[in-house]
Amino acid sequence: MTRSILDEAHIHPAIRDKVASHHADIVREVQAAVAAHDVVVVGMAQNPFPRKARRLLDRVIFVLLVILACVLLAEAWGGNPDGGAPLIAGGALRWTAGLAAGLVIGVVAALLGVAGGELLVPTLVLLYGLDVKLAGSLSLAISLPTLIVGFTRYRESAAFAALKRERGLLAWMASGSIVGTAIGGFLLGVVPASWLLAALGVILLVSAIKVFQHAGRGSAAHGP
């Protein structure tokens, strides 16, 4: 589709620079996105549909996190924190459920920009009846492909400039994560599974509150 563009000769010389620099930052952002991706969707700030879709997504994620948190807290306080009977015993249905759960978790993880461990652990505990410690270890292995795909897409989007700007924060947090992982490994056989389930439930509740607050701020800023 061709668009009619006013020839430069018909633009007054006094405003040519103004026209050329108008929203130049947005133009450069779109140009970079077009160069990095096969498909690019450019939305207007006044378009209400992306905001409505985002609010709906926030509500769905909020409900999902609250349900998972409540179930985990119930398991920690009155259930079997060391693993119980799997929700699906075996057979093809077991693998189909695993594939569907992985697909949903992958989509949610990509939307939220996380590795998905906060959803993988509850899924492994509730769906397959695994011990929370084993589920945590398995979630690391399952999250690896997600991290690789996310890292690849991040590189293709030419977004490594953000890492360069925040390399100090990146270095400190990576160092802290390494130390924390080592400490957690030593405490693995000491901390009761019920405590871990309760802690994970609280983390999910806090995450749900953050999602709810984010949805509320979006609604207040943009209106109905």
PDB file of C-alpha atoms in Angstrom:
ATOM      1  CA  MET A   1       0.000   0.000   0.000  1.00  0.00           C
ATOM      2  CA  THR A   2       1.397   3.374  -1.027  1.00  0.00           C
ATOM      3  CA  ARG A   3       0.949   6.529   1.018  1.00  0.00           C
ATOM      4  CA  SER A   4       0.834  10.066  -0.290  1.00  0.00           C
ATOM      5  CA  ILE A   5       3.727  12.055   1.182  1.00  0.00           C
ATOM      6  CA  LEU A   6       4.091  15.782   0.694  1.00  0.00           C
ATOM      7  CA  ASP A   7       7.110  16.549  -1.445  1.00  0.00           C
ATOM      8  CA  GLU A   8       9.895  18.407   0.361  1.00  0.00           C
ATOM      9  CA  ALA A   9       9.704  21.219  -2.163  1.00  0.00           C
ATOM     10  CA  HIS A  10       6.215  22.009  -0.876  1.00  0.00           C
ATOM     11  CA  ILE A  11       7.374  22.271   2.742  1.00  0.00           C
ATOM     12  CA  HIS A  12       8.458  25.732   3.861  1.00  0.00           C
ATOM     13  CA  PRO A  13      12.222  25.834   4.592  1.00  0.00           C
ATOM     14  CA  ALA A  14      11.581  27.378   8.010  1.00  0.00           C
ATOM     15  CA  ILE A  15       9.828  24.232   9.301  1.00  0.00           C
ATOM     16  CA  ARG A  16      11.694  21.467   7.459  1.00  0.00           C
ATOM     17  CA  ASP A  17      13.956  20.772  10.434  1.00  0.00           C
ATOM     18  CA  LYS A  18      10.943  20.718  12.732  1.00  0.00           C
ATOM     19  CA  VAL A  19       9.175  18.203  10.510  1.00  0.00           C
ATOM     20  CA  ALA A  20      12.309  16.041  10.159  1.00  0.00           C
ATOM     21  CA  SER A  21      12.895  15.875  13.916  1.00  0.00           C
ATOM     22  CA  HIS A  22       9.253  15.467  14.964  1.00  0.00           C
ATOM     23  CA  HIS A  23       9.003  12.271  17.078  1.00  0.00           C
ATOM     24  CA  ALA A  24      12.385  11.199  15.753  1.00  0.00           C
ATOM     25  CA  ASP A  25      12.916   8.969  18.795  1.00  0.00           C
ATOM     26  CA  ILE A  26       9.779   6.978  17.996  1.00  0.00           C
ATOM     27  CA  VAL A  27      10.805   6.676  14.339  1.00  0.00           C
ATOM     28  CA  ARG A  28      14.236   5.332  15.346  1.00  0.00           C
ATOM     29  CA  GLU A  29      12.626   2.865  17.765  1.00  0.00           C
ATOM     30  CA  VAL A  30      10.322   1.549  15.038  1.00  0.00           C
ATOM     31  CA  GLN A  31      13.202   1.341  12.558  1.00  0.00           C
ATOM     32  CA  ALA A  32      15.246  -0.720  15.036  1.00  0.00           C
ATOM     33  CA  ALA A  33      12.275  -3.014  15.695  1.00  0.00           C
ATOM     34  CA  VAL A  34      11.665  -3.521  11.974  1.00  0.00           C
ATOM     35  CA  ALA A  35      15.332  -4.375  11.458  1.00  0.00           C
ATOM     36  CA  ALA A  36      15.295  -6.898  14.321  1.00  0.00           C
ATOM     37  CA  HIS A  37      11.928  -8.635  13.827  1.00  0.00           C
ATOM     38  CA  ASP A  38       9.997 -10.221  10.971  1.00  0.00           C
ATOM     39  CA  VAL A  39       6.691  -8.857  12.266  1.00  0.00           C
ATOM     40  CA  VAL A  40       6.278  -5.523  14.066  1.00  0.00           C
ATOM     41  CA  VAL A  41       3.027  -4.161  15.471  1.00  0.00           C
ATOM     42  CA  VAL A  42       2.982  -0.412  16.111  1.00  0.00           C
ATOM     43  CA  GLY A  43       0.128   0.810  18.301  1.00  0.00           C
ATOM     44  CA  MET A  44      -1.038   4.330  18.972  1.00  0.00           C
ATOM     45  CA  ALA A  45      -1.103   5.605  22.548  1.00  0.00           C
ATOM     46  CA  GLN A  46      -4.771   6.498  22.109  1.00  0.00           C
ATOM     47  CA  ASN A  47      -5.705   2.967  21.015  1.00  0.00           C
ATOM     48  CA  PRO A  48      -7.773   1.488  23.900  1.00  0.00           C
ATOM     49  CA  PHE A  49      -7.593  -2.156  22.828  1.00  0.00           C
ATOM     50  CA  PRO A  50      -3.983  -2.916  23.877  1.00  0.00           C
ATOM     51  CA  ARG A  51      -4.743  -1.395  27.302  1.00  0.00           C
ATOM     52  CA  LYS A  52      -7.897  -3.503  27.652  1.00  0.00           C
ATOM     53  CA  ALA A  53      -5.995  -6.634  26.671  1.00  0.00           C
ATOM     54  CA  ARG A  54      -3.254  -5.823  29.181  1.00  0.00           C
ATOM     55  CA  ARG A  55      -5.770  -5.253  31.975  1.00  0.00           C
ATOM     56  CA  LEU A  56      -7.473  -8.559  31.168  1.00  0.00           C
ATOM     57  CA  LEU A  57      -4.118 -10.340  31.187  1.00  0.00           C
ATOM     58  CA  ASP A  58      -3.232  -8.773  34.549  1.00  0.00           C
ATOM     59  CA  ARG A  59      -6.516  -9.989  36.027  1.00  0.00           C
ATOM     60  CA  VAL A  60      -6.037 -13.529  34.725  1.00  0.00           C
ATOM     61  CA  ILE A  61      -2.483 -13.683  36.099  1.00  0.00           C
ATOM     62  CA  PHE A  62      -3.671 -12.213  39.413  1.00  0.00           C
ATOM     63  CA  VAL A  63      -6.336 -14.914  39.829  1.00  0.00           C
ATOM     64  CA  LEU A  64      -3.871 -17.642  38.806  1.00  0.00           C
ATOM     65  CA  LEU A  65      -1.260 -16.498  41.320  1.00  0.00           C
ATOM     66  CA  VAL A  66      -3.801 -16.200  44.148  1.00  0.00           C
ATOM     67  CA  ILE A  67      -5.163 -19.713  43.512  1.00  0.00           C
ATOM     68  CA  LEU A  68      -1.676 -21.238  43.416  1.00  0.00           C
ATOM     69  CA  ALA A  69      -0.651 -19.348  46.559  1.00  0.00           C
ATOM     70  CA  CYS A  70      -3.716 -20.493  48.514  1.00  0.00           C
ATOM     71  CA  VAL A  71      -3.251 -24.119  47.473  1.00  0.00           C
ATOM     72  CA  LEU A  72       0.439 -24.075  48.421  1.00  0.00           C
ATOM     73  CA  LEU A  73      -0.278 -22.485  51.801  1.00  0.00           C
ATOM     74  CA  ALA A  74      -2.959 -25.093  52.444  1.00  0.00           C
ATOM     75  CA  GLU A  75      -0.487 -27.850  51.529  1.00  0.00           C
ATOM     76  CA  ALA A  76       2.126 -26.338  53.830  1.00  0.00           C
ATOM     77  CA  TRP A  77      -0.175 -26.068  56.841  1.00  0.00           C
ATOM     78  CA  GLY A  78      -2.471 -29.063  56.504  1.00  0.00           C
ATOM     79  CA  GLY A  79      -1.409 -31.188  53.562  1.00  0.00           C
ATOM     80  CA  ASN A  80       1.570 -33.344  52.695  1.00  0.00           C
ATOM     81  CA  PRO A  81       4.527 -31.028  52.027  1.00  0.00           C
ATOM     82  CA  ASP A  82       6.822 -33.958  51.235  1.00  0.00           C
ATOM     83  CA  GLY A  83       4.815 -34.897  48.173  1.00  0.00           C
ATOM     84  CA  GLY A  84       1.467 -36.573  47.758  1.00  0.00           C
ATOM     85  CA  ALA A  85      -0.504 -38.466  45.182  1.00  0.00           C
ATOM     86  CA  PRO A  86      -0.199 -36.988  41.696  1.00  0.00           C
ATOM     87  CA  LEU A  87      -3.273 -35.346  40.262  1.00  0.00           C
ATOM     88  CA  ILE A  88      -2.816 -37.392  37.087  1.00  0.00           C
ATOM     89  CA  ALA A  89      -1.552 -40.917  37.687  1.00  0.00           C
ATOM     90  CA  GLY A  90       0.077 -41.793  34.386  1.00  0.00           C
ATOM     91  CA  GLY A  91      -0.311 -42.666  30.756  1.00  0.00           C
ATOM     92  CA  ALA A  92      -0.724 -40.404  27.775  1.00  0.00           C
ATOM     93  CA  LEU A  93      -2.861 -37.973  29.769  1.00  0.00           C
ATOM     94  CA  ARG A  94       0.058 -37.344  32.110  1.00  0.00           C
ATOM     95  CA  TRP A  95       2.364 -36.326  29.260  1.00  0.00           C
ATOM     96  CA  THR A  96      -0.379 -34.313  27.556  1.00  0.00           C
ATOM     97  CA  ALA A  97      -1.002 -32.416  30.789  1.00  0.00           C
ATOM     98  CA  GLY A  98       2.730 -31.780  31.146  1.00  0.00           C
ATOM     99  CA  LEU A  99       2.924 -30.432  27.586  1.00  0.00           C
ATOM    100  CA  ALA A 100      -0.093 -28.169  28.129  1.00  0.00           C
ATOM    101  CA  ALA A 101       1.248 -26.912  31.467  1.00  0.00           C
ATOM    102  CA  GLY A 102       4.645 -26.219  29.923  1.00  0.00           C
ATOM    103  CA  LEU A 103       3.026 -24.315  27.063  1.00  0.00           C
ATOM    104  CA  VAL A 104       0.961 -22.132  29.397  1.00  0.00           C
ATOM    105  CA  ILE A 105       3.906 -21.498  31.731  1.00  0.00           C
ATOM    106  CA  GLY A 106       6.146 -20.640  28.771  1.00  0.00           C
ATOM    107  CA  VAL A 107       3.646 -18.091  27.458  1.00  0.00           C
ATOM    108  CA  VAL A 108       3.133 -16.515  30.886  1.00  0.00           C
ATOM    109  CA  ALA A 109       6.881 -16.485  31.552  1.00  0.00           C
ATOM    110  CA  ALA A 110       7.531 -14.754  28.235  1.00  0.00           C
ATOM    111  CA  LEU A 111       4.833 -12.159  28.923  1.00  0.00           C
ATOM    112  CA  LEU A 112       6.153 -11.453  32.416  1.00  0.00           C
ATOM    113  CA  GLY A 113       9.826 -11.640  31.454  1.00  0.00           C
ATOM    114  CA  VAL A 114      10.662 -14.363  33.980  1.00  0.00           C
ATOM    115  CA  ALA A 115      12.071 -17.881  33.817  1.00  0.00           C
ATOM    116  CA  GLY A 116       8.822 -19.422  35.071  1.00  0.00           C
ATOM    117  CA  GLY A 117      10.139 -21.143  38.206  1.00  0.00           C
ATOM    118  CA  GLU A 118       7.502 -19.506  40.398  1.00  0.00           C
ATOM    119  CA  LEU A 119       4.878 -21.314  38.286  1.00  0.00           C
ATOM    120  CA  LEU A 120       6.814 -24.490  37.543  1.00  0.00           C
ATOM    121  CA  VAL A 121       7.351 -25.463  41.181  1.00  0.00           C
ATOM    122  CA  PRO A 122       3.642 -25.287  42.143  1.00  0.00           C
ATOM    123  CA  THR A 123       2.735 -27.176  38.960  1.00  0.00           C
ATOM    124  CA  LEU A 124       5.186 -29.987  39.693  1.00  0.00           C
ATOM    125  CA  VAL A 125       4.042 -30.203  43.314  1.00  0.00           C
ATOM    126  CA  LEU A 126       0.303 -30.130  42.608  1.00  0.00           C
ATOM    127  CA  LEU A 127       0.105 -31.887  39.250  1.00  0.00           C
ATOM    128  CA  TYR A 128       2.697 -34.615  39.796  1.00  0.00           C
ATOM    129  CA  GLY A 129       2.829 -34.842  43.598  1.00  0.00           C
ATOM    130  CA  LEU A 130       6.569 -34.190  43.814  1.00  0.00           C
ATOM    131  CA  ASP A 131       8.426 -33.067  46.911  1.00  0.00           C
ATOM    132  CA  VAL A 132       8.930 -29.297  46.805  1.00  0.00           C
ATOM    133  CA  LYS A 133      12.716 -29.678  46.977  1.00  0.00           C
ATOM    134  CA  LEU A 134      12.778 -32.077  44.028  1.00  0.00           C
ATOM    135  CA  ALA A 135      10.343 -29.811  42.179  1.00  0.00           C
ATOM    136  CA  GLY A 136      12.682 -26.879  42.720  1.00  0.00           C
ATOM    137  CA  SER A 137      15.605 -28.808  41.269  1.00  0.00           C
ATOM    138  CA  LEU A 138      13.569 -29.972  38.276  1.00  0.00           C
ATOM    139  CA  SER A 139      12.318 -26.447  37.640  1.00  0.00           C
ATOM    140  CA  LEU A 140      15.912 -25.300  37.110  1.00  0.00           C
ATOM    141  CA  ALA A 141      16.414 -27.889  34.374  1.00  0.00           C
ATOM    142  CA  ILE A 142      13.011 -27.166  32.806  1.00  0.00           C
ATOM    143  CA  SER A 143      13.638 -23.402  32.867  1.00  0.00           C
ATOM    144  CA  LEU A 144      16.913 -23.730  30.960  1.00  0.00           C
ATOM    145  CA  PRO A 145      15.297 -23.922  27.480  1.00  0.00           C
ATOM    146  CA  THR A 146      13.081 -20.956  28.385  1.00  0.00           C
ATOM    147  CA  LEU A 147      16.129 -18.940  29.377  1.00  0.00           C
ATOM    148  CA  ILE A 148      17.978 -19.869  26.180  1.00  0.00           C
ATOM    149  CA  VAL A 149      15.044 -18.894  23.942  1.00  0.00           C
ATOM    150  CA  GLY A 150      14.489 -15.672  25.880  1.00  0.00           C
ATOM    151  CA  PHE A 151      18.175 -14.803  25.743  1.00  0.00           C
ATOM    152  CA  THR A 152      18.237 -15.427  21.974  1.00  0.00           C
ATOM    153  CA  ARG A 153      15.206 -13.249  21.352  1.00  0.00           C
ATOM    154  CA  TYR A 154      16.653 -10.577  23.612  1.00  0.00           C
ATOM    155  CA  ARG A 155      19.848 -10.552  21.571  1.00  0.00           C
ATOM    156  CA  GLU A 156      17.957 -10.428  18.265  1.00  0.00           C
ATOM    157  CA  SER A 157      16.004  -7.391  19.447  1.00  0.00           C
ATOM    158  CA  ALA A 158      19.262  -5.436  19.827  1.00  0.00           C
ATOM    159  CA  ALA A 159      18.402  -4.800  23.475  1.00  0.00           C
ATOM    160  CA  PHE A 160      21.847  -5.556  24.899  1.00  0.00           C
ATOM    161  CA  ALA A 161      22.356  -1.817  25.245  1.00  0.00           C
ATOM    162  CA  ALA A 162      20.274  -2.052  28.436  1.00  0.00           C
ATOM    163  CA  LEU A 163      22.741  -4.581  29.853  1.00  0.00           C
ATOM    164  CA  LYS A 164      25.619  -2.229  29.140  1.00  0.00           C
ATOM    165  CA  ARG A 165      23.858   0.616  30.925  1.00  0.00           C
ATOM    166  CA  GLU A 166      23.083  -1.537  33.958  1.00  0.00           C
ATOM    167  CA  ARG A 167      26.210  -3.703  34.006  1.00  0.00           C
ATOM    168  CA  GLY A 168      27.011  -2.638  37.589  1.00  0.00           C
ATOM    169  CA  LEU A 169      23.607  -3.757  38.827  1.00  0.00           C
ATOM    170  CA  LEU A 170      23.877  -6.909  36.722  1.00  0.00           C
ATOM    171  CA  ALA A 171      27.257  -7.825  38.214  1.00  0.00           C
ATOM    172  CA  TRP A 172      26.169  -7.284  41.819  1.00  0.00           C
ATOM    173  CA  MET A 173      22.901  -9.178  41.456  1.00  0.00           C
ATOM    174  CA  ALA A 174      24.592 -12.051  39.621  1.00  0.00           C
ATOM    175  CA  SER A 175      27.187 -12.271  42.388  1.00  0.00           C
ATOM    176  CA  GLY A 176      24.479 -12.274  45.036  1.00  0.00           C
ATOM    177  CA  SER A 177      22.566 -14.972  43.153  1.00  0.00           C
ATOM    178  CA  ILE A 178      25.635 -17.213  43.037  1.00  0.00           C
ATOM    179  CA  VAL A 179      26.223 -16.838  46.766  1.00  0.00           C
ATOM    180  CA  GLY A 180      22.528 -17.314  47.534  1.00  0.00           C
ATOM    181  CA  THR A 181      22.380 -20.466  45.423  1.00  0.00           C
ATOM    182  CA  ALA A 182      25.350 -21.922  47.268  1.00  0.00           C
ATOM    183  CA  ILE A 183      23.779 -21.136  50.655  1.00  0.00           C
ATOM    184  CA  GLY A 184      20.464 -22.598  49.532  1.00  0.00           C
ATOM    185  CA  GLY A 185      22.208 -25.798  48.479  1.00  0.00           C
ATOM    186  CA  PHE A 186      23.679 -26.191  51.969  1.00  0.00           C
ATOM    187  CA  LEU A 187      20.295 -25.525  53.586  1.00  0.00           C
ATOM    188  CA  LEU A 188      18.421 -27.937  51.310  1.00  0.00           C
ATOM    189  CA  GLY A 189      18.535 -30.791  53.824  1.00  0.00           C
ATOM    190  CA  VAL A 190      17.901 -28.560  56.848  1.00  0.00           C
ATOM    191  CA  VAL A 191      14.862 -26.406  56.012  1.00  0.00           C
ATOM    192  CA  PRO A 192      11.550 -28.336  56.262  1.00  0.00           C
ATOM    193  CA  ALA A 193       9.547 -28.736  53.073  1.00  0.00           C
ATOM    194  CA  SER A 194       6.518 -27.123  54.734  1.00  0.00           C
ATOM    195  CA  TRP A 195       8.520 -23.932  55.264  1.00  0.00           C
ATOM    196  CA  LEU A 196       9.504 -23.870  51.600  1.00  0.00           C
ATOM    197  CA  LEU A 197       5.911 -24.350  50.490  1.00  0.00           C
ATOM    198  CA  ALA A 198       4.747 -21.581  52.817  1.00  0.00           C
ATOM    199  CA  ALA A 199       7.495 -19.248  51.598  1.00  0.00           C
ATOM    200  CA  LEU A 200       6.615 -19.954  47.964  1.00  0.00           C
ATOM    201  CA  GLY A 201       2.936 -19.312  48.717  1.00  0.00           C
ATOM    202  CA  VAL A 202       3.761 -15.963  50.326  1.00  0.00           C
ATOM    203  CA  ILE A 203       5.959 -15.003  47.346  1.00  0.00           C
ATOM    204  CA  LEU A 204       3.114 -15.811  44.954  1.00  0.00           C
ATOM    205  CA  LEU A 205       0.697 -13.741  47.052  1.00  0.00           C
ATOM    206  CA  VAL A 206       3.069 -10.768  47.010  1.00  0.00           C
ATOM    207  CA  SER A 207       3.454 -11.181  43.246  1.00  0.00           C
ATOM    208  CA  ALA A 208      -0.340 -11.234  42.880  1.00  0.00           C
ATOM    209  CA  ILE A 209      -0.621  -8.014  44.885  1.00  0.00           C
ATOM    210  CA  LYS A 210       1.995  -6.375  42.651  1.00  0.00           C
ATOM    211  CA  VAL A 211       0.099  -7.469  39.534  1.00  0.00           C
ATOM    212  CA  PHE A 212      -3.157  -6.115  41.021  1.00  0.00           C
ATOM    213  CA  GLN A 213      -1.520  -2.780  41.841  1.00  0.00           C
ATOM    214  CA  HIS A 214      -0.054  -2.574  38.341  1.00  0.00           C
ATOM    215  CA  ALA A 215      -3.475  -3.223  36.809  1.00  0.00           C
ATOM    216  CA  GLY A 216      -5.011  -0.566  39.069  1.00  0.00           C
ATOM    217  CA  ARG A 217      -2.429   2.046  38.113  1.00  0.00           C
ATOM    218  CA  GLY A 218      -2.972   1.288  34.440  1.00  0.00           C
ATOM    219  CA  SER A 219      -6.727   1.725  34.762  1.00  0.00           C
ATOM    220  CA  ALA A 220      -6.363   4.987  36.690  1.00  0.00           C
ATOM    221  CA  ALA A 221      -3.852   6.408  34.219  1.00  0.00           C
ATOM    222  CA  HIS A 222      -5.753   5.585  31.047  1.00  0.00           C
ATOM    223  CA  GLY A 223      -9.354   5.470  32.151  1.00  0.00           C
ATOM    224  CA  PRO A 224     -11.947   2.956  30.993  1.00  0.00           C
TER     225      PRO A 224
END
